Coordinates of N, CA, C and O in Angstrom, one line a residue:
M1 N 66.4 203.5 95.2 CA 66.5 202.9 94.1 C 65.4 203.9 93.0 O 64.1 204.3 93.2
A2 N 66.0 203.6 91.8 CA 65.6 204.4 90.5 C 65.5 203.4 89.6 O 66.2 202.8 89.2
P3 N 64.4 203.7 89.5 CA 64.0 202.7 88.2 C 64.5 203.3 87.0 O 65.1 204.6 86.5
P4 N 65.2 202.7 85.8 CA 65.6 203.2 84.5 C 64.5 203.9 84.3 O 63.6 203.4 84.0
M5 N 64.9 205.3 83.1 CA 63.7 206.1 82.7 C 63.7 205.4 81.1 O 63.6 204.2 81.0
S6 N 62.8 206.0 80.9 CA 61.9 205.4 79.3 C 62.9 205.7 78.5 O 64.0 206.7 78.4
A7 N 63.1 204.9 77.3 CA 63.9 205.3 76.1 C 63.6 207.2 75.5 O 64.3 207.4 75.2
G8 N 62.4 206.9 75.3 CA 61.9 208.3 75.0 C 62.5 209.4 75.7 O 62.8 210.4 75.3
S9 N 62.5 209.5 77.1 CA 63.2 210.5 78.1 C 64.6 210.2 77.9 O 65.1 211.5 77.8
F10 N 65.2 209.1 77.8 CA 66.6 209.3 77.7 C 66.9 209.6 76.2 O 68.0 211.0 76.1
L11 N 66.1 209.7 75.1 CA 66.8 210.5 73.9 C 66.8 212.1 74.1 O 66.8 212.8 73.8
S12 N 65.0 212.0 74.9 CA 64.8 213.7 75.0 C 65.9 214.8 76.0 O 66.2 215.7 75.5
L13 N 66.5 213.8 76.8 CA 67.3 214.3 77.8 C 68.4 214.9 77.6 O 69.1 215.6 77.4
L14 N 69.0 213.7 76.6 CA 70.5 213.6 75.6 C 70.2 215.3 74.9 O 71.0 216.0 74.8
K15 N 69.0 215.4 74.0 CA 68.9 216.5 73.3 C 69.2 217.9 74.0 O 69.5 218.7 73.8
A16 N 68.1 218.0 74.9 CA 67.9 219.0 76.3 C 69.1 219.5 76.4 O 69.3 220.8 77.0
E17 N 70.5 218.5 76.5 CA 71.7 218.7 77.1 C 72.5 219.5 76.2 O 73.7 219.8 76.4
G18 N 71.8 219.7 74.9 CA 72.5 220.0 74.1 C 73.6 218.8 73.1 O 74.3 219.4 72.0
L19 N 73.0 218.0 72.9 CA 73.9 216.7 72.4 C 73.1 216.8 71.0 O 72.2 216.5 70.9
T20 N 73.9 216.1 70.0 CA 73.5 215.6 68.7 C 73.5 214.5 68.9 O 74.6 213.6 69.1
V21 N 72.3 213.9 68.8 CA 72.1 212.2 68.7 C 71.6 211.8 67.7 O 70.6 212.4 66.7
V22 N 72.5 210.4 67.2 CA 72.2 209.7 66.3 C 71.6 208.2 66.7 O 71.9 207.6 67.4
E23 N 70.4 208.1 66.0 CA 69.1 206.7 66.5 C 69.7 205.9 65.2 O 69.8 205.9 64.2
V24 N 70.5 204.8 66.1 CA 71.1 203.7 65.2 C 69.8 202.7 65.4 O 69.8 201.7 66.3
G25 N 69.0 201.9 64.3 CA 68.2 201.3 64.1 C 67.1 201.0 65.3 O 67.0 202.2 65.5
D26 N 66.8 200.2 65.7 CA 65.6 199.9 66.5 C 66.1 199.9 68.3 O 66.0 199.3 68.8
W27 N 67.2 201.0 68.2 CA 67.5 200.9 69.4 C 67.1 200.9 71.1 O 67.4 200.0 71.7
E28 N 65.5 201.4 71.2 CA 64.8 201.4 71.9 C 64.7 199.9 72.2 O 64.3 200.0 73.2
H29 N 64.8 198.7 71.7 CA 64.4 197.6 72.0 C 65.4 196.4 71.6 O 65.0 195.3 71.9
H30 N 66.4 197.1 71.4 CA 67.8 196.5 71.2 C 68.4 196.2 72.6 O 69.4 197.2 73.2
N31 N 68.3 195.4 73.3 CA 68.8 195.0 74.7 C 69.1 193.4 75.0 O 69.2 192.5 74.2
R32 N 69.5 193.2 76.2 CA 69.9 191.6 76.4 C 69.2 191.3 77.9 O 69.2 191.1 78.5
N33 N 67.7 192.1 78.1 CA 66.7 192.3 79.2 C 66.5 190.7 79.4 O 66.5 190.5 80.4
H34 N 66.8 189.7 78.5 CA 66.4 188.0 78.8 C 67.5 187.5 79.2 O 67.2 186.2 79.7
K35 N 68.6 188.5 79.6 CA 69.7 187.6 80.1 C 69.7 188.3 81.7 O 70.4 187.4 82.8
G36 N 68.7 188.9 82.1 CA 68.6 189.4 83.4 C 68.0 190.8 83.8 O 68.2 191.3 82.7
P37 N 67.6 191.4 84.6 CA 67.3 192.7 84.9 C 68.1 193.7 84.5 O 69.1 193.7 84.8
W38 N 67.5 194.9 84.4 CA 68.1 196.0 84.0 C 67.4 197.1 85.0 O 66.2 197.3 85.2
G39 N 68.4 197.2 86.1 CA 67.7 198.1 86.9 C 67.4 197.5 88.5 O 67.2 196.4 88.5
P40 N 67.6 197.9 89.6 CA 67.5 199.8 89.8 C 68.6 200.0 89.4 O 69.7 199.2 89.2
V41 N 68.8 201.6 88.9 CA 69.9 201.4 88.0 C 70.7 203.1 89.0 O 69.9 203.5 90.0
H42 N 72.0 203.0 89.4 CA 72.7 204.0 90.2 C 73.9 204.5 89.7 O 74.0 205.5 90.6
G43 N 74.1 204.7 88.6 CA 75.0 205.3 87.9 C 75.4 205.4 86.4 O 74.7 204.9 85.8
V44 N 76.2 206.1 85.9 CA 76.7 206.0 84.7 C 78.0 205.5 84.5 O 79.0 205.8 85.5
M45 N 78.3 204.7 83.6 CA 80.0 204.4 83.1 C 80.3 204.7 82.0 O 79.5 204.4 81.3
I46 N 81.6 205.2 82.0 CA 82.3 205.5 80.8 C 83.4 204.7 80.1 O 84.2 204.3 81.2
H47 N 83.8 204.3 79.3 CA 84.5 203.1 78.6 C 85.2 203.9 77.3 O 85.0 204.7 76.9
H48 N 86.3 203.3 77.3 CA 86.9 203.3 75.6 C 86.8 202.1 74.9 O 86.7 201.5 75.5
T49 N 86.8 202.4 73.6 CA 86.0 201.5 72.8 C 87.5 200.4 72.6 O 87.3 199.2 71.9
V50 N 88.3 201.1 72.3 CA 89.8 200.2 71.7 C 89.6 200.1 70.1 O 89.9 199.2 69.7
T51 N 89.1 200.9 69.5 CA 89.1 200.8 68.0 C 89.0 202.5 67.9 O 89.1 203.6 68.1
S52 N 89.2 202.5 66.3 CA 89.0 203.6 65.2 C 88.2 203.5 64.1 O 87.9 202.4 63.8
G53 N 88.0 204.6 63.7 CA 86.9 204.7 62.8 C 85.5 204.8 63.2 O 85.0 203.7 63.9
S54 N 84.7 205.9 63.4 CA 83.2 205.8 63.8 C 82.4 205.0 63.3 O 81.5 204.4 64.4
L55 N 82.4 204.9 62.1 CA 81.2 203.9 62.0 C 81.7 202.1 62.2 O 80.7 201.8 62.8
R56 N 82.9 202.1 62.0 CA 83.1 200.5 62.5 C 82.8 200.7 64.3 O 82.0 199.5 64.7
T57 N 83.5 201.8 64.7 CA 83.0 201.6 66.4 C 81.4 201.6 66.7 O 81.3 200.6 67.6
V58 N 80.9 202.1 66.1 CA 79.2 202.3 66.3 C 79.0 200.7 65.8 O 77.9 200.2 66.5
E59 N 79.1 200.4 64.6 CA 78.5 198.5 64.2 C 79.0 197.9 65.7 O 78.4 197.1 66.1
I60 N 80.1 198.0 65.8 CA 80.9 196.8 67.1 C 79.9 196.9 68.1 O 79.6 196.2 69.0
C61 N 79.6 198.1 68.7 CA 78.8 198.4 69.9 C 77.7 198.2 69.9 O 76.9 197.9 70.9
R62 N 76.9 198.1 68.3 CA 75.4 197.8 68.6 C 75.5 196.2 68.5 O 74.5 195.8 69.3
D63 N 76.4 195.5 67.6 CA 76.3 194.4 67.4 C 77.3 193.6 68.4 O 76.8 191.9 68.2
G64 N 78.3 193.7 68.7 CA 79.0 193.1 69.5 C 79.8 192.3 68.7 O 80.2 192.7 67.8
Y65 N 80.8 190.9 69.2 CA 81.6 190.3 68.5 C 81.0 188.7 69.0 O 80.6 189.0 70.1
S66 N 81.9 188.1 68.7 CA 82.0 186.4 68.9 C 82.6 186.5 70.3 O 83.6 187.2 71.3
G67 N 81.6 186.0 71.2 CA 81.8 185.9 72.6 C 81.4 186.7 73.4 O 80.9 186.6 74.6
L68 N 80.9 188.1 72.8 CA 80.3 189.1 73.5 C 78.9 189.9 72.7 O 79.7 190.9 71.6
P69 N 77.9 189.2 72.9 CA 76.8 190.5 71.9 C 76.6 191.2 72.1 O 76.6 191.6 73.4
G70 N 76.0 192.3 71.1 CA 75.8 193.6 71.4 C 74.0 193.4 71.8 O 73.6 192.8 71.9
P71 N 73.7 194.8 72.3 CA 74.5 195.9 72.7 C 75.6 196.1 74.0 O 75.6 195.5 74.5
L72 N 76.9 196.9 73.3 CA 78.2 196.8 74.3 C 77.9 198.1 75.0 O 78.8 198.6 75.8
C73 N 76.7 198.6 74.8 CA 76.2 200.3 75.9 C 75.0 200.5 75.1 O 74.6 200.4 74.4
H74 N 74.6 202.1 75.9 CA 73.4 202.6 75.5 C 73.7 203.9 74.2 O 73.2 203.5 73.2
G75 N 74.9 204.5 74.7 CA 75.3 205.4 73.8 C 76.9 205.1 73.5 O 77.8 205.0 74.1
V76 N 77.2 205.4 72.1 CA 78.4 205.6 71.7 C 78.8 206.9 71.2 O 78.1 207.8 71.0
I77 N 79.7 207.5 71.9 CA 80.4 209.1 71.5 C 81.4 208.7 70.9 O 82.6 208.6 71.1
T78 N 81.4 209.7 69.5 CA 82.4 209.2 68.6 C 82.9 210.5 68.6 O 82.9 211.6 69.6
K79 N 84.0 210.8 67.9 CA 85.2 211.7 68.4 C 84.7 213.2 68.0 O 85.2 214.2 68.4
D80 N 83.2 213.4 66.8 CA 83.1 214.1 66.4 C 82.1 215.0 67.7 O 81.0 215.8 67.2
G81 N 82.0 214.0 68.9 CA 80.9 214.6 69.6 C 79.5 214.2 69.5 O 78.9 214.2 70.4
R82 N 79.6 213.4 68.4 CA 78.1 213.0 68.4 C 77.9 212.2 69.2 O 78.7 210.8 69.5
V83 N 76.6 211.4 69.8 CA 75.9 210.4 70.5 C 75.0 209.3 69.7 O 74.1 209.8 69.3
H84 N 75.8 208.1 69.5 CA 75.1 207.2 68.8 C 74.2 206.2 69.5 O 74.9 205.3 70.3
L85 N 72.9 206.1 69.2 CA 72.4 205.3 70.6 C 72.1 203.8 69.9 O 71.3 203.6 68.7
V86 N 72.4 203.0 70.5 CA 72.6 201.5 69.9 C 71.9 200.4 70.7 O 71.7 199.5 70.2
G87 N 71.6 201.3 71.9 CA 70.8 200.1 72.7 C 70.1 200.7 74.1 O 70.6 201.9 74.5
Y88 N 68.8 199.9 74.3 CA 68.2 200.5 75.5 C 67.8 199.4 76.4 O 67.0 198.9 75.8
G89 N 68.0 199.6 77.9 CA 67.8 198.3 78.6 C 69.6 197.3 79.1 O 70.3 198.1 79.3
R90 N 69.4 196.5 79.6 CA 70.5 195.7 79.5 C 71.2 195.7 78.6 O 71.3 195.0 77.5
S91 N 73.0 196.0 78.9 CA 73.9 195.8 78.0 C 74.8 195.6 78.1 O 75.5 195.4 79.9
N92 N 75.9 194.9 77.4 CA 76.9 194.2 77.9 C 78.4 195.0 78.1 O 78.8 195.0 77.1
H93 N 78.2 196.1 79.0 CA 78.8 197.1 78.9 C 80.2 197.1 80.6 O 81.3 196.9 80.3
A94 N 79.6 196.6 81.3 CA 80.0 196.3 82.8 C 80.9 195.8 83.0 O 81.7 195.4 83.9
G95 N 79.9 194.5 83.2 CA 80.8 193.1 83.8 C 80.0 193.0 84.7 O 79.7 193.7 85.6
L96 N 81.2 192.0 85.6 CA 81.0 192.3 87.0 C 81.9 193.1 87.8 O 82.9 193.1 87.2
G97 N 81.5 193.5 88.7 CA 82.7 194.4 89.3 C 82.5 194.2 90.9 O 82.0 193.2 91.4
D98 N 82.8 195.4 91.6 CA 83.2 195.4 92.7 C 82.1 196.1 93.6 O 81.5 197.2 93.5
D99 N 81.3 195.0 94.7 CA 80.1 195.6 95.0 C 80.8 196.6 96.2 O 79.2 197.2 96.2
D100 N 81.4 197.1 96.8 CA 82.2 198.2 97.5 C 81.8 199.3 96.8 O 81.5 200.3 97.4
V101 N 82.7 198.8 95.3 CA 82.2 200.5 94.9 C 80.8 200.7 94.3 O 80.4 202.2 94.6
L102 N 79.9 199.9 94.1 CA 78.8 199.9 93.9 C 78.0 200.6 95.2 O 77.1 201.5 94.6
R103 N 78.5 200.3 96.6 CA 77.9 201.0 97.6 C 78.1 202.5 97.6 O 77.4 203.2 97.8
A104 N 79.6 202.7 97.2 CA 80.0 204.0 97.2 C 79.4 204.7 96.2 O 79.1 206.1 96.5
V105 N 79.0 204.1 95.1 CA 78.2 205.0 94.2 C 76.6 205.1 94.3 O 76.3 206.5 94.4
I106 N 76.2 204.6 95.3 CA 74.6 204.7 95.5 C 74.8 205.8 96.7 O 74.1 206.6 96.8
A107 N 75.9 205.9 97.5 CA 76.0 206.6 98.4 C 77.0 208.1 98.3 O 76.6 209.4 99.0
E108 N 76.9 208.0 97.0 CA 77.7 209.2 96.2 C 78.9 209.8 97.0 O 79.0 210.6 97.6
K109 N 79.8 208.6 97.7 CA 81.0 208.8 98.7 C 82.2 208.6 98.0 O 81.8 208.3 96.3
A110 N 83.3 208.6 98.1 CA 84.5 208.5 97.4 C 84.6 206.9 97.0 O 84.1 206.1 98.0
L111 N 85.3 206.5 96.1 CA 85.1 205.2 96.0 C 86.3 204.3 96.3 O 87.2 204.9 96.3
P112 N 86.0 203.6 96.8 CA 87.1 202.5 97.5 C 88.0 201.8 95.9 O 87.5 201.8 95.1
P113 N 88.9 201.0 96.6 CA 89.3 200.1 95.3 C 88.7 199.2 94.6 O 88.1 198.6 95.7
D114 N 88.8 198.8 93.6 CA 88.0 198.0 92.8 C 88.5 196.7 93.0 O 89.6 196.7 92.1
N115 N 88.5 195.7 94.3 CA 89.4 194.8 94.1 C 88.7 193.4 94.1 O 88.9 192.4 94.2
E116 N 87.4 193.5 93.6 CA 86.5 192.4 93.8 C 85.6 192.5 92.2 O 85.3 193.4 91.8
A117 N 85.0 191.4 92.1 CA 84.6 191.1 90.8 C 83.1 190.2 91.0 O 83.2 188.9 90.6
N118 N 82.4 190.5 91.9 CA 81.5 190.0 92.7 C 79.8 190.3 92.4 O 78.9 190.0 92.7
T119 N 79.6 191.7 91.3 CA 78.5 192.0 91.2 C 78.0 192.8 90.0 O 78.9 193.2 89.3
D120 N 76.7 192.3 89.5 CA 76.6 192.5 88.2 C 76.4 194.3 87.8 O 75.2 194.8 88.3
G121 N 76.9 194.7 87.3 CA 77.2 196.2 86.7 C 76.1 196.1 85.4 O 75.9 197.7 85.2
N122 N 75.7 195.3 85.0 CA 75.2 195.3 83.3 C 73.6 195.6 84.2 O 72.9 196.8 83.4
R123 N 73.5 195.3 84.9 CA 72.0 195.7 85.6 C 71.9 196.9 86.0 O 70.9 197.7 86.2
H124 N 73.3 197.7 87.1 CA 72.9 198.9 87.7 C 73.3 200.1 87.2 O 73.3 201.1 87.5
F125 N 74.2 200.2 85.9 CA 75.0 201.2 84.9 C 74.4 201.8 83.4 O 74.2 201.0 82.8
Y126 N 74.2 202.7 83.3 CA 74.0 203.5 82.0 C 75.1 203.5 81.8 O 76.9 203.7 82.5
G127 N 75.4 203.0 80.2 CA 77.0 203.0 79.9 C 77.2 203.9 78.5 O 76.3 203.6 77.5
F128 N 78.2 204.3 78.6 CA 78.9 205.4 77.2 C 80.0 204.5 76.7 O 81.0 204.6 77.6
E129 N 80.1 204.2 75.6 CA 81.2 203.9 75.3 C 81.8 204.7 74.2 O 81.0 205.4 73.7
C130 N 83.1 205.7 74.4 CA 83.5 206.1 73.8 C 84.5 206.3 72.9 O 85.6 205.4 73.2
E131 N 85.0 206.4 71.6 CA 85.7 205.8 70.8 C 87.2 206.4 70.7 O 87.4 207.8 70.7
N132 N 88.2 205.6 71.1 CA 89.6 205.9 71.3 C 90.2 204.6 71.0 O 89.5 203.3 71.8
L133 N 91.4 204.5 71.3 CA 92.1 203.4 70.8 C 92.8 203.0 72.2 O 93.0 201.7 72.8
G134 N 92.5 204.0 73.2 CA 92.8 203.6 74.6 C 94.5 203.1 74.9 O 94.7 202.4 76.0
D135 N 95.3 204.4 73.9 CA 96.7 203.5 74.2 C 97.3 204.5 75.2 O 98.5 205.1 75.2
G136 N 96.8 205.8 75.5 CA 97.3 207.0 76.3 C 97.8 208.0 75.2 O 98.0 208.8 75.6
E137 N 97.9 207.6 73.9 CA 98.5 208.7 73.1 C 96.9 209.3 72.1 O 97.3 210.2 71.3
D138 N 96.2 208.3 71.8 CA 95.2 209.1 70.9 C 94.1 210.0 71.6 O 94.1 209.6 72.5
P139 N 94.0 210.9 70.9 CA 93.8 212.1 71.3 C 91.9 212.0 71.7 O 91.4 211.4 71.1
W140 N 92.0 213.1 72.5 CA 90.4 213.3 72.9 C 89.9 214.5 72.9 O 90.3 215.6 73.1
P141 N 89.4 214.8 71.7 CA 89.1 215.7 71.1 C 88.5 216.5 72.0 O 87.3 216.1 72.8
E142 N 88.3 217.7 72.1 CA 87.4 219.0 72.8 C 85.6 218.4 73.1 O 85.0 218.0 73.9
A143 N 85.5 218.4 71.9 CA 84.0 217.8 71.1 C 83.5 216.6 71.9 O 82.5 216.1 72.5
Q144 N 84.3 215.9 72.1 CA 84.0 214.4 72.4 C 84.0 214.5 73.9 O 83.0 213.7 74.6
L145 N 85.1 214.8 74.8 CA 85.0 215.2 75.9 C 83.7 215.8 76.2 O 83.2 215.9 77.7
D146 N 83.4 216.9 75.7 CA 82.5 217.5 75.9 C 81.1 217.3 75.9 O 80.0 216.9 76.7
A147 N 81.0 216.2 75.2 CA 79.6 215.2 74.5 C 79.5 214.2 75.6 O 78.3 213.7 76.4
I148 N 80.7 213.7 76.3 CA 80.6 212.5 77.5 C 80.1 213.3 79.0 O 79.2 212.9 79.5
E149 N 80.8 214.6 78.8 CA 80.2 215.7 80.2 C 78.6 215.9 80.1 O 78.0 215.3 80.9
R150 N 78.1 216.1 79.1 CA 76.9 216.4 78.8 C 76.2 215.1 78.9 O 74.8 215.2 79.7
A151 N 76.5 214.0 78.4 CA 75.7 213.2 78.6 C 75.6 212.5 79.8 O 74.7 211.9 80.5
A152 N 76.8 212.1 80.4 CA 76.5 212.0 82.2 C 75.9 213.0 82.7 O 75.2 212.2 83.5
T153 N 76.0 214.3 82.4 CA 74.9 215.2 83.4 C 73.8 215.0 83.0 O 72.5 215.1 84.0
A154 N 72.9 214.7 81.8 CA 71.8 214.4 81.3 C 70.9 213.4 82.1 O 69.8 213.7 83.2
V155 N 72.2 212.1 82.5 CA 71.3 211.1 83.2 C 71.8 211.7 84.8 O 70.1 211.3 85.5
C156 N 72.5 212.2 84.9 CA 72.4 212.6 86.7 C 71.4 213.5 87.0 O 70.7 213.2 88.3
R157 N 71.1 214.6 86.0 CA 70.1 215.5 86.2 C 68.4 215.0 86.3 O 68.2 215.0 87.4
H158 N 68.5 213.5 85.7 CA 67.2 213.5 85.6 C 67.0 212.5 87.1 O 65.9 212.5 87.5
H159 N 68.1 211.9 87.4 CA 67.9 211.1 88.4 C 68.1 211.8 90.0 O 68.1 211.5 91.1
G160 N 68.5 212.6 90.0 CA 69.3 213.9 90.9 C 70.3 213.3 91.3 O 70.9 213.3 92.8
W161 N 71.0 212.6 90.4 CA 72.4 212.5 91.3 C 73.7 213.3 91.0 O 73.4 214.3 90.4
T162 N 74.1 213.4 92.0 CA 75.4 214.0 91.7 C 76.1 213.7 90.4 O 76.2 212.4 90.1
A163 N 77.8 214.2 90.3 CA 78.9 213.8 89.8 C 79.4 212.7 90.3 O 79.9 212.1 89.4
R164 N 79.3 212.2 91.6 CA 79.9 211.0 91.9 C 79.4 210.1 91.6 O 79.6 208.5 91.7
S165 N 77.9 210.1 90.9 CA 77.3 208.6 90.6 C 78.0 208.2 89.3 O 77.5 207.5 88.6
V166 N 78.5 209.1 88.5 CA 79.8 208.9 86.9 C 80.8 207.8 87.8 O 81.5 208.4 88.1
I167 N 81.3 207.5 87.4 CA 82.3 206.3 87.2 C 83.3 205.8 85.6 O 82.5 205.5 84.9
G168 N 84.4 205.2 86.0 CA 85.0 204.9 84.7 C 84.8 203.5 85.0 O 84.9 202.9 86.1
H169 N 85.0 202.4 83.8 CA 85.3 200.8 83.9 C 86.5 200.6 84.8 O 86.5 199.8 85.9
L170 N 87.5 201.5 84.6 CA 88.5 201.1 85.7 C 88.2 201.5 86.9 O 88.9 200.8 87.8
E171 N 87.6 202.3 87.6 CA 87.1 202.2 88.7 C 85.8 201.0 89.3 O 85.6 201.0 90.8
W172 N 85.5 199.9 88.7 CA 84.5 199.4 88.9 C 85.0 197.6 88.8 O 84.7 197.3 89.3
Q173 N 85.8 197.6 87.5 CA 86.5 196.2 87.6 C 87.9 196.1 87.4 O 88.4 196.7 86.9
P174 N 88.3 195.1 88.2 CA 89.8 195.0 88.6 C 90.3 194.8 87.2 O 89.7 193.9 86.1
G175 N 91.7 195.3 86.8 CA 92.2 195.1 85.7 C 91.6 195.8 84.0 O 92.4 195.7 83.4
K176 N 90.7 196.8 84.4 CA 90.2 197.7 83.5 C 90.8 199.0 83.4 O 91.0 199.2 84.5
I177 N 91.3 199.3 82.2 CA 92.0 200.6 82.7 C 91.2 201.7 81.9 O 91.6 202.9 81.8
D178 N 90.0 201.3 81.5 CA 89.1 202.7 80.3 C 88.3 203.6 81.4 O 88.1 203.4 82.7
P179 N 88.2 204.7 81.2 CA 88.9 205.1 80.0 C 90.0 205.6 80.3 O 90.9 206.2 81.5
R180 N 91.0 205.7 79.6 CA 92.4 206.1 79.7 C 92.8 207.3 78.5 O 92.2 207.1 77.3
G181 N 93.5 208.3 79.0 CA 93.6 209.4 78.4 C 93.2 210.7 79.1 O 93.5 211.7 78.6
F182 N 92.5 210.5 79.9 CA 91.6 211.7 81.0 C 91.4 211.3 81.9 O 91.3 209.7 82.2
T183 N 91.5 211.7 83.3 CA 91.3 211.2 84.7 C 89.5 211.6 84.7 O 88.9 212.2 84.3
M184 N 89.0 210.3 85.6 CA 87.6 210.4 86.1 C 87.0 211.7 86.7 O 86.6 212.3 86.8
A185 N 88.2 211.9 87.6 CA 88.2 212.9 88.7 C 88.1 214.3 88.0 O 87.2 215.0 88.2
A186 N 88.4 214.3 86.7 CA 88.7 215.7 86.0 C 87.3 215.4 85.1 O 86.6 217.1 85.4
M187 N 86.8 214.4 84.9 CA 85.5 214.5 84.4 C 84.4 214.9 85.0 O 83.6 215.3 84.8
R188 N 84.5 214.6 86.4 CA 83.4 214.2 87.3 C 83.5 215.8 87.7 O 82.4 216.5 87.8
D189 N 84.7 216.6 87.8 CA 84.9 218.2 88.3 C 83.9 218.7 87.1 O 83.1 219.9 87.0
R190 N 83.9 218.0 85.8 CA 83.1 219.4 84.7 C 81.7 218.7 85.0 O 81.0 219.6 84.6
I191 N 81.2 217.7 85.1 CA 80.1 217.2 85.5 C 79.5 218.2 86.2 O 78.3 218.8 86.1
H192 N 80.0 218.1 87.3 CA 79.7 219.0 88.8 C 79.3 220.1 88.7 O 78.4 220.7 88.7
E193 N 80.1 220.6 87.6 CA 80.2 222.4 87.2 C 78.9 222.2 86.3 O 78.2 223.2 86.6
R194 N 78.7 221.6 85.4 CA 77.7 221.4 84.6 C 76.3 221.4 84.9 O 75.0 222.0 85.2
L195 N 76.5 220.6 86.2 CA 75.1 220.3 87.0 C 74.7 221.5 88.1 O 73.5 221.6 88.3
K196 N 75.5 222.2 88.1 CA 75.1 223.8 88.8 C 74.1 224.3 88.1 O 73.6 225.0 88.5

């Protein structure tokens, strides 16, 4: 069982991994903790935003929208490779997912199919939303892929996790397709190499 790291540690570790970090407002205290616990944490979840334009994307992820209040993640990774911190604590990013997937993440084993939505993922995962239309055609610049790799690696390094603790939303919740445009297997390979 891993308690979440402090907001200060999160910021420091991201910078230590070579990332350019933008702090958005009072991100350290912007969360959904009043809706339930955050932690123990077991992994990192990667998403795409289905938005374009970095400024608008960051605003949506910080503030949310009708029916889903923000923050919608901990960090927004824009196409230029910057990580915008918009919240820290429980955030509305993972939703309900598969308890078998969570057990596999905890055990760092191959993931089973996600065929249930019975477990609170917002409690157990760090979340990074990545600016992309999610149509399979919008490009993923190398600066952005590198930032996803580095951000996930920073969290894994702190907790002593392997790359198997990093999953996509599509591997957690039935019906989700994100991130679309690269494979999580390829991203885990990159994270594995960086963790060496």
